[in-house]
Amino acid sequence: MADVVVIGSGPNGLVAANLLADQGWSVVVCEANERPGGAVKSSELIEPGFVNDEFSAFYPLAASSAVMRGLGLEDYGLRWKRAPIALAHPAADGECPIISTNLDVTVDTLNRITPGDGDAWRKLSELWERVEGGILASLFTPFPPVKGTLKLVGALKPSELLSFARFATLPARRMVEEEFSGEPARRLIAGNALHADFAPETAIGGFFGWMLASLAQSVGFPVPEGGAGKLIEAMVRRLESRGGELRCGMPITSVVVRGGRAVAVEAADGTQIEATKAIVADVAAPSLYLDLVGEAHLPPSTVNDIRRFQWDLATIKVDWTLDGPIPWESEAARQAGTVHVVDSIDQLTMIAAQYATGAIPSRPFLLVGQQSMTDPSRQPAGKETAWAYTHVPDVVRSDAGGDLSGSWDEAETDEFVKRMEDEIERLAPGFRSLVRGRFVRNPVDLQRDNANLVGGALGGGTAQLHQQLVFRPVPGLGRPETPIRGLFLGSASAHPGGGVHGACGANAARAAIVHQRAGRLFGRG
C-alpha cells in the first residue's frame, strides 16, 4: 500500500514521484523494464569504454524547465555539459550556419554568410529574451496558462501583441522568408521545426522551430556528463532520499477501478499495490485508457476520442562508435554537439511530403550528435561516440528511394541505414572508414524496448495543432485529470507533450495534490 503509485519511471513519472514525495506522500514507482528512465538511458551499448545514449540524447527543455531546475538535481550528481556550438547545419552549398552559445559568434557567422542575416538573428534573440519566461510558463503549466499568458502579454507592448500573435502562427517557411535573406540562416529554424514534427508549410511550425533555435542560443543543447542515464540516476537518488521506492521489472497490466475511482494497480505477476490517494500514469494515453483501465470504466465519448489519437512519426536511430570525430568538410560542424543534415528547405518540404504520403524518404533528414565535442568522458581520447536519428512514416505505403516495404526486418533496416550513412558521408567524406561498430533501433525495436514508443513514435503523440492544448490527448480541458477519479495522466501524451521537461508529470502531481486537498475539505475520498 502507498499514498500514490506512479506507473512508469521515465522523466515525467520520476518528476511526479519526486514532487509527491516532497509533500510527504509515500510513493511507489513501478517500472516494467529492469532499468528506470523510459527513453532516457545510456550504456556501453556497443563496446567497452564508449557510452552511447540509447534513445534521447540532448536536453534544452530540461535545462530551461522550471520544473526540472526546481528539483536541484545538481545536488544529486547531475552535471550538464555543453558544446561551444550547439547546432550546425552544413549543406551541399558549402555554407554552414551555426548557433553558438555566444550570441556574437552566431551573429558574426550569419552576417558573414549573408550580410544582414546575423543582425536579423540578433533581433529574434532579443525578442526571445523578452518573451521566454512567459512562453515557457505558458507551455509547461496546466491549461489555461493564466499566469504565463499574463507574463507573456506583460513582456510586449500593446502595439506588438497582434504582430507577435501572427508571428507565432506562421509556418516555418513563411517565417524565415520574412526574417532572413539567405537560405543558410533559414535552414536553422526550418530544420528545428521539422525536428519538432512540423513541415515547413505547417501553421505554428515556425514558432516551434524558433523556440528550439532560441533555446540552442540561450541554454545550448546540453547533455548530462557521463551519459543521459545520469539524469535519471540523479532523479532516482533524490526520490529515494525522500523515502520513495522504485520497483523495476514490474510491468503493470491493469488499473483497479472501484466505484469510478482508481484504487490500485495490478502487475503481470498478480501483485496488487493499493493507492490510497492517487495513481499517476507515465503511460501513453491510448494504452492507459484502453488497456490498463478498459472501455467498461470510460464514457463512450472518451473511448471514441482516444481511438482518434494520432501518433507522431516513426523513428530509426543509429548509434556508432568511431575511430575519430566525424570528418565534416565544414570546420564549424566539427565543433558542434548537434548537426542537422539536409541541404535545403525545399528538401525538407519534399521529405515532409513523403512522410504525409506514406513514402520512405530517399534522402532522409538526419539529426546527428557527436559527443566528443560536448562530453569527452564518453569515449577514449581521440575516439568518438555518435548517433543519428530520422523519421519514417508510421504507415508505409511506398518507398521514394527503392523498394523497401516498411517491414523493417534486418535487410530493410540495413538498407535504410546505408541511406542515412550516405547522407553523412556526402558532407563528411571518410566517415564510413571510421566506423568501429553500430547499434540500430528501428520502429519495431523502439516499441519493444519501451512500450510508450508506440510504432517508434518518440513524442507521445503528434505535436500538430489538432492535438495540442485542449485537444491533448482528447478534446477537453487539456489537464491531467482523467474520467476516473484518482487517476492522473502524467505522460507525454498529456499537455504540453513530448520533450524532457517534466511538465506532464509535474502537472499530474499538482492535480493529485489539489484533488486530495479538495477531498479532505469536502469530505470526499
Short mmCIF file of C-alpha atoms in Angstrom, two decimals:
data_model
loop_
_atom_site.label_atom_id
_atom_site.label_comp_id
_atom_site.label_asym_id
_atom_site.label_seq_id
_atom_site.Cartn_x
_atom_site.Cartn_y
_atom_site.Cartn_z
CA MET A 1 0.00 0.00 0.00
CA ALA A 2 1.15 3.53 -0.76
CA ASP A 3 -0.34 7.00 -0.91
CA VAL A 4 0.44 7.14 -4.61
CA VAL A 5 1.56 4.66 -7.23
CA VAL A 6 3.38 6.03 -10.27
CA ILE A 7 3.28 3.80 -13.34
CA GLY A 8 6.47 4.27 -15.33
CA SER A 9 9.86 5.70 -14.41
CA GLY A 10 10.50 7.97 -17.37
CA PRO A 11 11.36 11.60 -16.60
CA ASN A 12 7.70 12.56 -16.22
CA GLY A 13 7.00 9.70 -13.84
CA LEU A 14 10.05 10.49 -11.74
CA VAL A 15 9.20 14.20 -11.62
CA ALA A 16 5.70 13.35 -10.37
CA ALA A 17 7.12 10.90 -7.84
CA ASN A 18 9.61 13.45 -6.51
CA LEU A 19 7.06 16.24 -6.17
CA LEU A 20 4.60 13.97 -4.35
CA ALA A 21 7.36 12.66 -2.07
CA ASP A 22 8.16 16.30 -1.28
CA GLN A 23 4.61 16.55 0.08
CA GLY A 24 5.29 13.71 2.46
CA TRP A 25 3.31 11.16 0.46
CA SER A 26 4.51 7.57 0.39
CA VAL A 27 5.41 6.84 -3.23
CA VAL A 28 5.95 3.60 -5.15
CA VAL A 29 7.14 3.80 -8.76
CA CYS A 30 6.51 0.69 -10.86
CA GLU A 31 8.70 0.24 -13.93
CA ALA A 32 8.21 -2.53 -16.49
CA ASN A 33 11.86 -2.67 -17.56
CA GLU A 34 14.82 -3.74 -15.48
CA ARG A 35 16.26 -0.22 -15.57
CA PRO A 36 14.47 3.08 -14.91
CA GLY A 37 14.42 6.03 -17.28
CA GLY A 38 11.99 5.29 -20.08
CA ALA A 39 13.56 6.81 -23.20
CA VAL A 40 16.39 8.40 -21.21
CA LYS A 41 19.09 5.76 -20.87
CA SER A 42 22.77 5.32 -21.62
CA SER A 43 25.18 2.40 -21.56
CA GLU A 44 28.26 0.93 -23.14
CA LEU A 45 25.89 -0.13 -25.87
CA ILE A 46 28.42 -1.23 -28.50
CA GLU A 47 31.80 -1.71 -26.85
CA PRO A 48 33.52 -1.04 -23.50
CA GLY A 49 34.78 2.46 -22.94
CA PHE A 50 32.21 4.12 -25.23
CA VAL A 51 28.99 5.40 -23.63
CA ASN A 52 26.04 5.78 -26.02
CA ASP A 53 22.68 7.40 -25.28
CA GLU A 54 20.18 4.72 -26.21
CA PHE A 55 17.17 6.91 -27.03
CA SER A 56 17.06 10.68 -26.46
CA ALA A 57 20.37 12.48 -26.19
CA PHE A 58 20.28 16.27 -25.64
CA TYR A 59 18.04 18.26 -23.36
CA PRO A 60 17.47 22.01 -23.89
CA LEU A 61 13.97 21.72 -22.40
CA ALA A 62 15.30 20.03 -19.25
CA ALA A 63 17.89 22.77 -18.79
CA SER A 64 15.28 25.52 -19.26
CA SER A 65 12.33 23.94 -17.45
CA ALA A 66 11.48 25.49 -14.08
CA VAL A 67 10.17 22.07 -13.04
CA MET A 68 13.47 20.31 -13.66
CA ARG A 69 15.58 23.14 -12.29
CA GLY A 70 13.43 23.19 -9.16
CA LEU A 71 14.45 19.63 -8.30
CA GLY A 72 18.05 20.72 -7.69
CA LEU A 73 19.43 17.63 -9.39
CA GLU A 74 22.95 19.02 -9.33
CA ASP A 75 22.89 18.17 -5.62
CA TYR A 76 22.38 14.53 -6.61
CA GLY A 77 25.21 14.21 -9.11
CA LEU A 78 23.89 15.74 -12.34
CA ARG A 79 26.38 17.82 -14.33
CA TRP A 80 25.40 19.49 -17.59
CA LYS A 81 27.92 19.71 -20.44
CA ARG A 82 27.62 21.98 -23.48
CA ALA A 83 29.45 22.20 -26.78
CA PRO A 84 30.60 25.73 -27.77
CA ILE A 85 28.49 25.37 -30.90
CA ALA A 86 25.05 23.95 -30.05
CA LEU A 87 23.93 23.34 -33.62
CA ALA A 88 25.50 23.36 -37.08
CA HIS A 89 23.74 22.89 -40.40
CA PRO A 90 26.22 22.13 -43.20
CA ALA A 91 24.93 21.59 -46.72
CA ALA A 92 25.99 20.98 -50.30
CA ASP A 93 26.14 24.74 -50.96
CA GLY A 94 29.30 24.82 -48.84
CA GLU A 95 27.85 27.09 -46.17
CA CYS A 96 27.42 26.04 -42.55
CA PRO A 97 25.22 28.28 -40.42
CA ILE A 98 25.61 27.70 -36.70
CA ILE A 99 24.02 28.52 -33.37
CA SER A 100 26.78 29.20 -30.88
CA THR A 101 26.12 29.65 -27.18
CA ASN A 102 27.84 33.01 -27.74
CA LEU A 103 25.32 35.26 -29.49
CA ASP A 104 28.01 37.43 -31.06
CA VAL A 105 29.59 34.37 -32.69
CA THR A 106 26.24 33.31 -34.13
CA VAL A 107 25.56 36.82 -35.42
CA ASP A 108 29.02 37.22 -36.96
CA THR A 109 28.81 33.83 -38.68
CA LEU A 110 25.41 34.52 -40.20
CA ASN A 111 26.41 38.03 -41.28
CA ARG A 112 29.48 36.62 -43.00
CA ILE A 113 27.35 34.12 -44.94
CA THR A 114 24.61 36.62 -45.85
CA PRO A 115 25.06 40.24 -44.76
CA GLY A 116 22.20 41.33 -42.54
CA ASP A 117 21.04 37.85 -41.52
CA GLY A 118 23.12 37.92 -38.34
CA ASP A 119 21.52 41.21 -37.36
CA ALA A 120 18.10 39.69 -38.02
CA TRP A 121 19.08 36.76 -35.78
CA ARG A 122 20.06 39.16 -33.00
CA LYS A 123 16.62 40.80 -33.17
CA LEU A 124 14.92 37.41 -32.91
CA SER A 125 17.16 36.51 -29.96
CA GLU A 126 16.31 39.78 -28.23
CA LEU A 127 12.62 39.03 -28.76
CA TRP A 128 13.11 35.58 -27.22
CA GLU A 129 14.83 37.08 -24.19
CA ARG A 130 11.76 39.23 -23.59
CA VAL A 131 9.12 36.55 -24.01
CA GLU A 132 10.95 33.38 -22.90
CA GLY A 133 9.62 33.44 -19.34
CA GLY A 134 6.02 33.89 -20.43
CA ILE A 135 6.24 31.29 -23.20
CA LEU A 136 7.81 28.58 -21.07
CA ALA A 137 5.43 29.30 -18.18
CA SER A 138 2.50 29.04 -20.61
CA LEU A 139 3.71 25.82 -22.21
CA PHE A 140 4.73 24.00 -19.06
CA THR A 141 1.73 24.65 -16.81
CA PRO A 142 -1.81 23.23 -16.93
CA PHE A 143 -4.32 24.75 -19.29
CA PRO A 144 -5.43 27.53 -19.16
CA PRO A 145 -2.00 29.06 -18.51
CA VAL A 146 -3.23 32.24 -16.86
CA LYS A 147 -0.02 33.34 -15.14
CA GLY A 148 2.17 32.51 -18.11
CA THR A 149 -0.11 34.34 -20.52
CA LEU A 150 -0.14 37.42 -18.32
CA LYS A 151 3.64 37.31 -18.10
CA LEU A 152 3.91 36.98 -21.88
CA VAL A 153 1.50 39.84 -22.52
CA GLY A 154 3.35 41.97 -19.98
CA ALA A 155 6.61 41.46 -21.86
CA LEU A 156 5.18 43.02 -25.02
CA LYS A 157 3.92 46.46 -25.83
CA PRO A 158 0.20 46.67 -26.64
CA SER A 159 1.12 47.60 -30.19
CA GLU A 160 3.19 44.41 -30.51
CA LEU A 161 0.59 41.87 -29.39
CA LEU A 162 -1.13 41.22 -32.70
CA SER A 163 2.15 41.17 -34.60
CA PHE A 164 3.54 38.62 -32.18
CA ALA A 165 0.38 36.51 -32.39
CA ARG A 166 0.73 36.47 -36.18
CA PHE A 167 4.45 35.63 -35.87
CA ALA A 168 3.62 32.69 -33.59
CA THR A 169 1.18 31.15 -36.07
CA LEU A 170 3.47 31.33 -39.12
CA PRO A 171 4.67 28.20 -40.91
CA ALA A 172 8.44 27.87 -40.72
CA ARG A 173 8.94 28.62 -44.41
CA ARG A 174 7.00 31.88 -44.25
CA MET A 175 8.66 32.94 -41.01
CA VAL A 176 12.20 32.51 -42.28
CA GLU A 177 11.41 34.11 -45.64
CA GLU A 178 10.21 37.19 -43.78
CA GLU A 179 13.14 37.31 -41.37
CA PHE A 180 16.20 36.27 -43.41
CA SER A 181 17.57 37.00 -46.88
CA GLY A 182 19.71 33.88 -47.29
CA GLU A 183 18.92 30.18 -47.35
CA PRO A 184 21.60 29.16 -44.80
CA ALA A 185 20.12 31.12 -41.87
CA ARG A 186 16.65 29.98 -42.88
CA ARG A 187 17.73 26.35 -42.52
CA LEU A 188 18.37 26.76 -38.79
CA ILE A 189 14.72 27.42 -37.91
CA ALA A 190 13.17 25.21 -40.59
CA GLY A 191 15.33 22.25 -39.55
CA ASN A 192 14.33 22.66 -35.93
CA ALA A 193 10.69 22.87 -36.97
CA LEU A 194 10.78 19.50 -38.74
CA HIS A 195 12.68 18.09 -35.77
CA ALA A 196 9.65 19.19 -33.71
CA ASP A 197 7.20 17.43 -36.10
CA PHE A 198 6.27 20.43 -38.26
CA ALA A 199 6.69 20.55 -42.02
CA PRO A 200 7.91 23.89 -43.42
CA GLU A 201 4.36 24.74 -44.55
CA THR A 202 2.53 23.80 -41.31
CA ALA A 203 0.93 26.55 -39.21
CA ILE A 204 2.71 27.27 -35.88
CA GLY A 205 5.73 25.29 -37.09
CA GLY A 206 7.79 28.45 -37.29
CA PHE A 207 7.13 29.16 -33.62
CA PHE A 208 8.37 25.75 -32.51
CA GLY A 209 11.40 25.93 -34.80
CA TRP A 210 12.21 29.39 -33.45
CA MET A 211 11.74 28.21 -29.87
CA LEU A 212 14.17 25.30 -30.29
CA ALA A 213 16.66 27.51 -32.10
CA SER A 214 16.36 30.15 -29.37
CA LEU A 215 16.91 27.55 -26.65
CA ALA A 216 20.02 26.43 -28.51
CA GLN A 217 21.18 30.05 -28.34
CA SER A 218 20.25 30.67 -24.70
CA VAL A 219 20.97 27.35 -22.94
CA GLY A 220 22.65 25.31 -25.66
CA PHE A 221 21.78 21.69 -26.39
CA PRO A 222 23.18 20.30 -23.12
CA VAL A 223 23.85 16.68 -22.24
CA PRO A 224 24.42 15.05 -18.83
CA GLU A 225 28.08 14.36 -18.18
CA GLY A 226 28.67 10.64 -18.45
CA GLY A 227 25.50 9.85 -20.41
CA ALA A 228 21.79 10.51 -20.50
CA GLY A 229 21.26 7.94 -17.75
CA LYS A 230 22.98 10.25 -15.27
CA LEU A 231 19.89 12.47 -15.38
CA ILE A 232 17.74 9.52 -14.31
CA GLU A 233 20.23 8.41 -11.67
CA ALA A 234 20.04 11.87 -10.07
CA MET A 235 16.23 11.81 -10.10
CA VAL A 236 16.13 8.34 -8.52
CA ARG A 237 18.65 9.33 -5.84
CA ARG A 238 16.55 12.37 -4.98
CA LEU A 239 13.38 10.28 -4.79
CA GLU A 240 14.95 7.63 -2.58
CA SER A 241 16.39 10.29 -0.26
CA ARG A 242 12.77 11.26 0.44
CA GLY A 243 11.61 7.74 1.11
CA GLY A 244 10.26 6.95 -2.35
CA GLU A 245 10.50 3.38 -3.66
CA LEU A 246 11.35 2.26 -7.20
CA ARG A 247 10.38 -1.25 -8.30
CA CYS A 248 11.85 -2.27 -11.65
CA GLY A 249 10.85 -5.35 -13.60
CA MET A 250 7.23 -4.80 -12.55
CA PRO A 251 5.03 -4.27 -15.62
CA ILE A 252 1.58 -3.01 -14.66
CA THR A 253 -1.21 -4.73 -16.56
CA SER A 254 -4.29 -3.02 -15.10
CA VAL A 255 -5.58 -0.16 -13.01
CA VAL A 256 -8.11 -1.44 -10.50
CA VAL A 257 -11.24 0.74 -10.55
CA ARG A 258 -13.99 0.55 -7.92
CA GLY A 259 -16.97 2.87 -7.81
CA GLY A 260 -15.48 5.08 -10.50
CA ARG A 261 -12.23 5.55 -8.58
CA ALA A 262 -8.73 4.16 -9.22
CA VAL A 263 -7.75 2.32 -6.06
CA ALA A 264 -4.85 0.04 -7.02
CA VAL A 265 -2.62 -1.27 -9.78
CA GLU A 266 -2.07 -4.89 -10.69
CA ALA A 267 1.23 -6.22 -12.05
CA ALA A 268 1.78 -9.00 -14.55
CA ASP A 269 2.59 -11.46 -11.74
CA GLY A 270 -0.73 -10.71 -10.00
CA THR A 271 0.73 -8.41 -7.34
CA GLN A 272 -1.62 -5.58 -6.38
CA ILE A 273 -0.48 -2.31 -4.84
CA GLU A 274 -3.18 -0.17 -3.30
CA ALA A 275 -3.02 3.59 -3.77
CA THR A 276 -4.87 5.47 -1.05
CA LYS A 277 -4.60 8.93 -2.63
CA ALA A 278 -3.77 8.75 -6.33
CA ILE A 279 -2.32 6.89 -9.28
CA VAL A 280 -0.17 8.80 -11.76
CA ALA A 281 0.40 7.13 -15.12
CA ASP A 282 3.50 7.94 -17.14
CA VAL A 283 1.92 5.82 -19.85
CA ALA A 284 0.80 6.59 -23.41
CA ALA A 285 -2.83 7.72 -23.24
CA PRO A 286 -4.30 5.04 -25.55
CA SER A 287 -2.56 2.31 -23.54
CA LEU A 288 -3.76 3.77 -20.26
CA TYR A 289 -7.38 4.16 -21.31
CA LEU A 290 -7.88 1.10 -23.50
CA ASP A 291 -5.52 -1.43 -21.91
CA LEU A 292 -4.95 -0.58 -18.25
CA VAL A 293 -8.37 0.90 -17.45
CA GLY A 294 -10.61 -0.64 -20.10
CA GLU A 295 -13.60 0.65 -22.02
CA ALA A 296 -16.11 -0.54 -19.43
CA HIS A 297 -14.94 2.15 -16.99
CA LEU A 298 -14.88 5.01 -19.50
CA PRO A 299 -17.53 7.24 -21.07
CA PRO A 300 -18.22 6.22 -24.69
CA SER A 301 -17.16 9.69 -25.86
CA THR A 302 -13.71 9.23 -24.30
CA VAL A 303 -13.30 5.83 -25.94
CA ASN A 304 -14.30 7.31 -29.29
CA ASP A 305 -11.92 10.24 -28.90
CA ILE A 306 -8.94 8.18 -27.76
CA ARG A 307 -9.31 5.92 -30.79
CA ARG A 308 -8.69 9.05 -32.89
CA PHE A 309 -5.42 9.75 -31.07
CA GLN A 310 -2.64 10.38 -33.59
CA TRP A 311 0.92 9.23 -33.02
CA ASP A 312 3.89 11.17 -34.25
CA LEU A 313 6.17 9.77 -36.96
CA ALA A 314 8.11 6.55 -36.56
CA THR A 315 11.86 6.71 -35.92
CA ILE A 316 15.04 4.91 -36.82
CA LYS A 317 18.09 5.60 -34.63
CA VAL A 318 21.68 4.56 -35.19
CA ASP A 319 24.46 4.70 -32.61
CA TRP A 320 28.10 4.43 -33.60
CA THR A 321 31.48 4.07 -32.03
CA LEU A 322 34.12 5.71 -34.23
CA ASP A 323 37.89 5.77 -34.51
CA GLY A 324 37.81 9.56 -34.59
CA PRO A 325 35.50 12.57 -34.81
CA ILE A 326 33.24 12.81 -37.85
CA PRO A 327 35.34 14.50 -40.60
CA TRP A 328 32.86 17.15 -41.69
CA GLU A 329 34.15 19.29 -44.53
CA SER A 330 32.89 22.31 -42.60
CA GLU A 331 35.16 23.18 -39.70
CA ALA A 332 32.22 24.64 -37.77
CA ALA A 333 30.34 21.34 -37.95
CA ARG A 334 33.34 19.63 -36.36
CA GLN A 335 32.86 21.79 -33.26
CA ALA A 336 29.11 21.31 -32.85
CA GLY A 337 27.41 18.96 -30.44
CA THR A 338 24.44 18.56 -32.80
CA VAL A 339 24.35 18.67 -36.59
CA HIS A 340 21.35 18.84 -38.95
CA VAL A 341 21.89 17.06 -42.26
CA VAL A 342 19.67 18.21 -45.14
CA ASP A 343 20.53 20.56 -47.99
CA SER A 344 17.62 22.98 -48.17
CA ILE A 345 14.17 23.94 -47.02
CA ASP A 346 12.83 22.65 -50.33
CA GLN A 347 14.28 19.26 -49.48
CA LEU A 348 12.64 19.44 -46.04
CA THR A 349 9.33 20.08 -47.79
CA MET A 350 9.84 17.09 -50.08
CA ILE A 351 10.72 14.86 -47.13
CA ALA A 352 7.64 16.06 -45.22
CA ALA A 353 5.50 15.31 -48.28
CA GLN A 354 6.95 11.82 -48.38
CA TYR A 355 6.00 11.35 -44.73
CA ALA A 356 2.48 12.57 -45.43
CA THR A 357 2.01 10.19 -48.34
CA GLY A 358 3.46 7.20 -46.52
CA ALA A 359 6.67 7.12 -48.57
CA ILE A 360 10.01 6.20 -47.03
CA PRO A 361 12.36 9.11 -47.83
CA SER A 362 15.00 8.53 -50.45
CA ARG A 363 17.30 11.03 -48.71
CA PRO A 364 16.37 11.22 -45.03
CA PHE A 365 16.75 14.34 -42.88
CA LEU A 366 19.16 13.50 -40.06
CA LEU A 367 19.69 14.82 -36.58
CA VAL A 368 23.29 13.89 -35.71
CA GLY A 369 25.02 14.05 -32.33
CA GLN A 370 28.76 13.84 -31.69
CA GLN A 371 29.70 13.55 -28.05
CA SER A 372 33.43 14.27 -28.12
CA MET A 373 32.57 17.92 -28.76
CA THR A 374 30.44 18.05 -25.62
CA ASP A 375 31.46 15.34 -23.15
CA PRO A 376 34.92 13.81 -23.60
CA SER A 377 34.25 11.37 -20.75
CA ARG A 378 32.11 9.23 -23.03
CA GLN A 379 34.88 7.81 -25.22
CA PRO A 380 38.64 7.21 -25.18
CA ALA A 381 40.79 10.14 -26.21
CA GLY A 382 40.79 10.66 -29.96
CA LYS A 383 37.73 8.46 -30.49
CA GLU A 384 34.05 9.32 -30.87
CA THR A 385 30.58 8.19 -29.89
CA ALA A 386 27.95 9.46 -32.29
CA TRP A 387 24.32 8.94 -33.12
CA ALA A 388 21.76 9.91 -35.72
CA TYR A 389 18.04 9.55 -35.94
CA THR A 390 15.49 10.21 -38.61
CA HIS A 391 11.79 9.73 -39.15
CA VAL A 392 9.91 7.40 -41.44
CA PRO A 393 6.15 7.10 -41.98
CA ASP A 394 4.25 5.24 -39.28
CA VAL A 395 2.26 3.54 -42.05
CA VAL A 396 4.43 2.80 -45.07
CA ARG A 397 2.76 2.80 -48.49
CA SER A 398 5.78 3.17 -50.76
CA ASP A 399 9.49 3.88 -50.88
CA ALA A 400 10.76 7.02 -52.62
CA GLY A 401 14.25 5.57 -52.82
CA GLY A 402 13.77 1.93 -53.78
CA ASP A 403 11.59 -1.00 -52.87
CA LEU A 404 11.52 -1.08 -49.06
CA SER A 405 8.15 -2.21 -47.70
CA GLY A 406 8.29 -0.94 -44.12
CA SER A 407 8.58 -4.41 -42.60
CA TRP A 408 11.84 -3.23 -41.01
CA ASP A 409 13.35 -6.67 -40.99
CA GLU A 410 17.13 -6.89 -40.79
CA ALA A 411 17.71 -6.49 -44.53
CA GLU A 412 15.38 -3.47 -44.85
CA THR A 413 16.84 -1.82 -41.78
CA ASP A 414 20.38 -2.28 -43.08
CA GLU A 415 19.41 -0.80 -46.44
CA PHE A 416 17.88 2.27 -44.83
CA VAL A 417 20.86 2.74 -42.50
CA LYS A 418 23.00 2.82 -45.63
CA ARG A 419 20.90 5.79 -46.84
CA MET A 420 21.48 7.54 -43.51
CA GLU A 421 25.22 6.96 -43.65
CA ASP A 422 25.30 8.11 -47.29
CA GLU A 423 23.95 11.49 -46.18
CA ILE A 424 26.72 11.89 -43.61
CA GLU A 425 29.43 10.61 -45.96
CA ARG A 426 28.33 13.18 -48.55
CA LEU A 427 29.22 16.04 -46.18
CA ALA A 428 31.94 14.23 -44.22
CA PRO A 429 33.98 12.12 -46.68
CA GLY A 430 35.73 9.30 -44.85
CA PHE A 431 33.05 8.90 -42.20
CA ARG A 432 32.39 5.24 -43.02
CA SER A 433 36.05 4.33 -42.69
CA LEU A 434 35.95 5.46 -39.04
CA VAL A 435 33.04 3.24 -38.00
CA ARG A 436 34.09 0.69 -35.38
CA GLY A 437 30.60 -0.54 -34.55
CA ARG A 438 26.97 0.39 -34.83
CA PHE A 439 23.73 -0.35 -33.00
CA VAL A 440 20.41 0.24 -34.73
CA ARG A 441 16.89 0.52 -33.39
CA ASN A 442 14.08 0.55 -35.95
CA PRO A 443 10.43 1.35 -35.10
CA VAL A 444 9.76 -2.24 -34.03
CA ASP A 445 12.82 -2.26 -31.76
CA LEU A 446 11.91 1.06 -30.16
CA GLN A 447 8.44 -0.12 -29.16
CA ARG A 448 9.81 -3.46 -27.96
CA ASP A 449 12.33 -1.73 -25.72
CA ASN A 450 9.92 0.95 -24.47
CA ALA A 451 6.19 0.30 -24.72
CA ASN A 452 5.44 4.04 -24.70
CA LEU A 453 7.26 4.48 -28.04
CA VAL A 454 4.35 3.04 -30.00
CA GLY A 455 5.39 2.34 -33.57
CA GLY A 456 8.66 4.13 -32.90
CA ALA A 457 6.97 7.45 -32.06
CA LEU A 458 9.20 9.47 -29.70
CA GLY A 459 6.88 12.37 -28.88
CA GLY A 460 3.96 10.68 -27.16
CA GLY A 461 1.65 11.75 -30.00
CA THR A 462 1.81 14.32 -32.75
CA ALA A 463 2.53 17.93 -31.81
CA GLN A 464 0.25 19.26 -34.55
CA LEU A 465 -2.27 21.91 -33.51
CA HIS A 466 -5.22 19.49 -33.53
CA GLN A 467 -3.54 17.56 -30.69
CA GLN A 468 -2.22 20.44 -28.61
CA LEU A 469 -3.59 22.30 -25.59
CA VAL A 470 -7.28 21.43 -25.01
CA PHE A 471 -7.09 18.69 -27.67
CA ARG A 472 -4.38 16.65 -25.91
CA PRO A 473 -4.84 13.73 -25.55
CA VAL A 474 -8.55 14.13 -26.32
CA PRO A 475 -10.79 17.22 -26.59
CA GLY A 476 -11.34 18.51 -23.08
CA LEU A 477 -9.62 20.88 -20.71
CA GLY A 478 -6.02 19.98 -21.53
CA ARG A 479 -5.47 18.84 -17.96
CA PRO A 480 -4.05 15.65 -16.37
CA GLU A 481 -7.34 14.56 -14.82
CA THR A 482 -8.98 11.51 -16.40
CA PRO A 483 -12.60 10.28 -16.29
CA ILE A 484 -11.52 8.01 -13.41
CA ARG A 485 -11.29 9.74 -10.02
CA GLY A 486 -7.84 9.47 -8.50
CA LEU A 487 -6.17 8.63 -11.83
CA PHE A 488 -3.97 11.25 -13.48
CA LEU A 489 -2.22 11.17 -16.86
CA GLY A 490 1.39 12.24 -16.47
CA SER A 491 2.99 11.14 -19.73
CA ALA A 492 4.00 12.94 -22.93
CA SER A 493 0.51 12.13 -24.25
CA ALA A 494 -0.75 14.87 -21.92
CA HIS A 495 -0.30 18.63 -22.31
CA PRO A 496 2.28 20.05 -23.05
CA GLY A 497 3.56 16.96 -24.88
CA GLY A 498 6.91 15.46 -25.78
CA GLY A 499 10.34 16.51 -24.60
CA VAL A 500 12.28 16.01 -21.38
CA HIS A 501 10.88 18.96 -19.44
CA GLY A 502 8.98 17.10 -16.71
CA ALA A 503 5.92 19.33 -17.06
CA CYS A 504 3.49 16.48 -17.81
CA GLY A 505 4.50 14.69 -14.63
CA ALA A 506 4.52 17.90 -12.59
CA ASN A 507 1.04 18.86 -13.78
CA ALA A 508 -0.26 15.41 -12.83
CA ALA A 509 1.35 15.58 -9.39
CA ARG A 510 -0.06 19.02 -8.66
CA ALA A 511 -3.52 17.95 -9.81
CA ALA A 512 -3.36 14.96 -7.48
CA ILE A 513 -2.42 17.22 -4.57
CA VAL A 514 -5.24 19.68 -5.33
CA HIS A 515 -7.83 16.91 -5.60
CA GLN A 516 -6.67 15.32 -2.35
CA ARG A 517 -6.94 18.64 -0.50
CA ALA A 518 -10.38 19.27 -2.00
CA GLY A 519 -11.47 15.78 -0.98
CA ARG A 520 -10.48 16.45 2.62
CA LEU A 521 -12.19 19.83 2.57
CA PHE A 522 -15.46 18.49 1.19
CA GLY A 523 -15.36 15.06 2.75
CA ARG A 524 -14.73 13.15 -0.47
CA GLY A 525 -12.28 10.29 -0.90
#
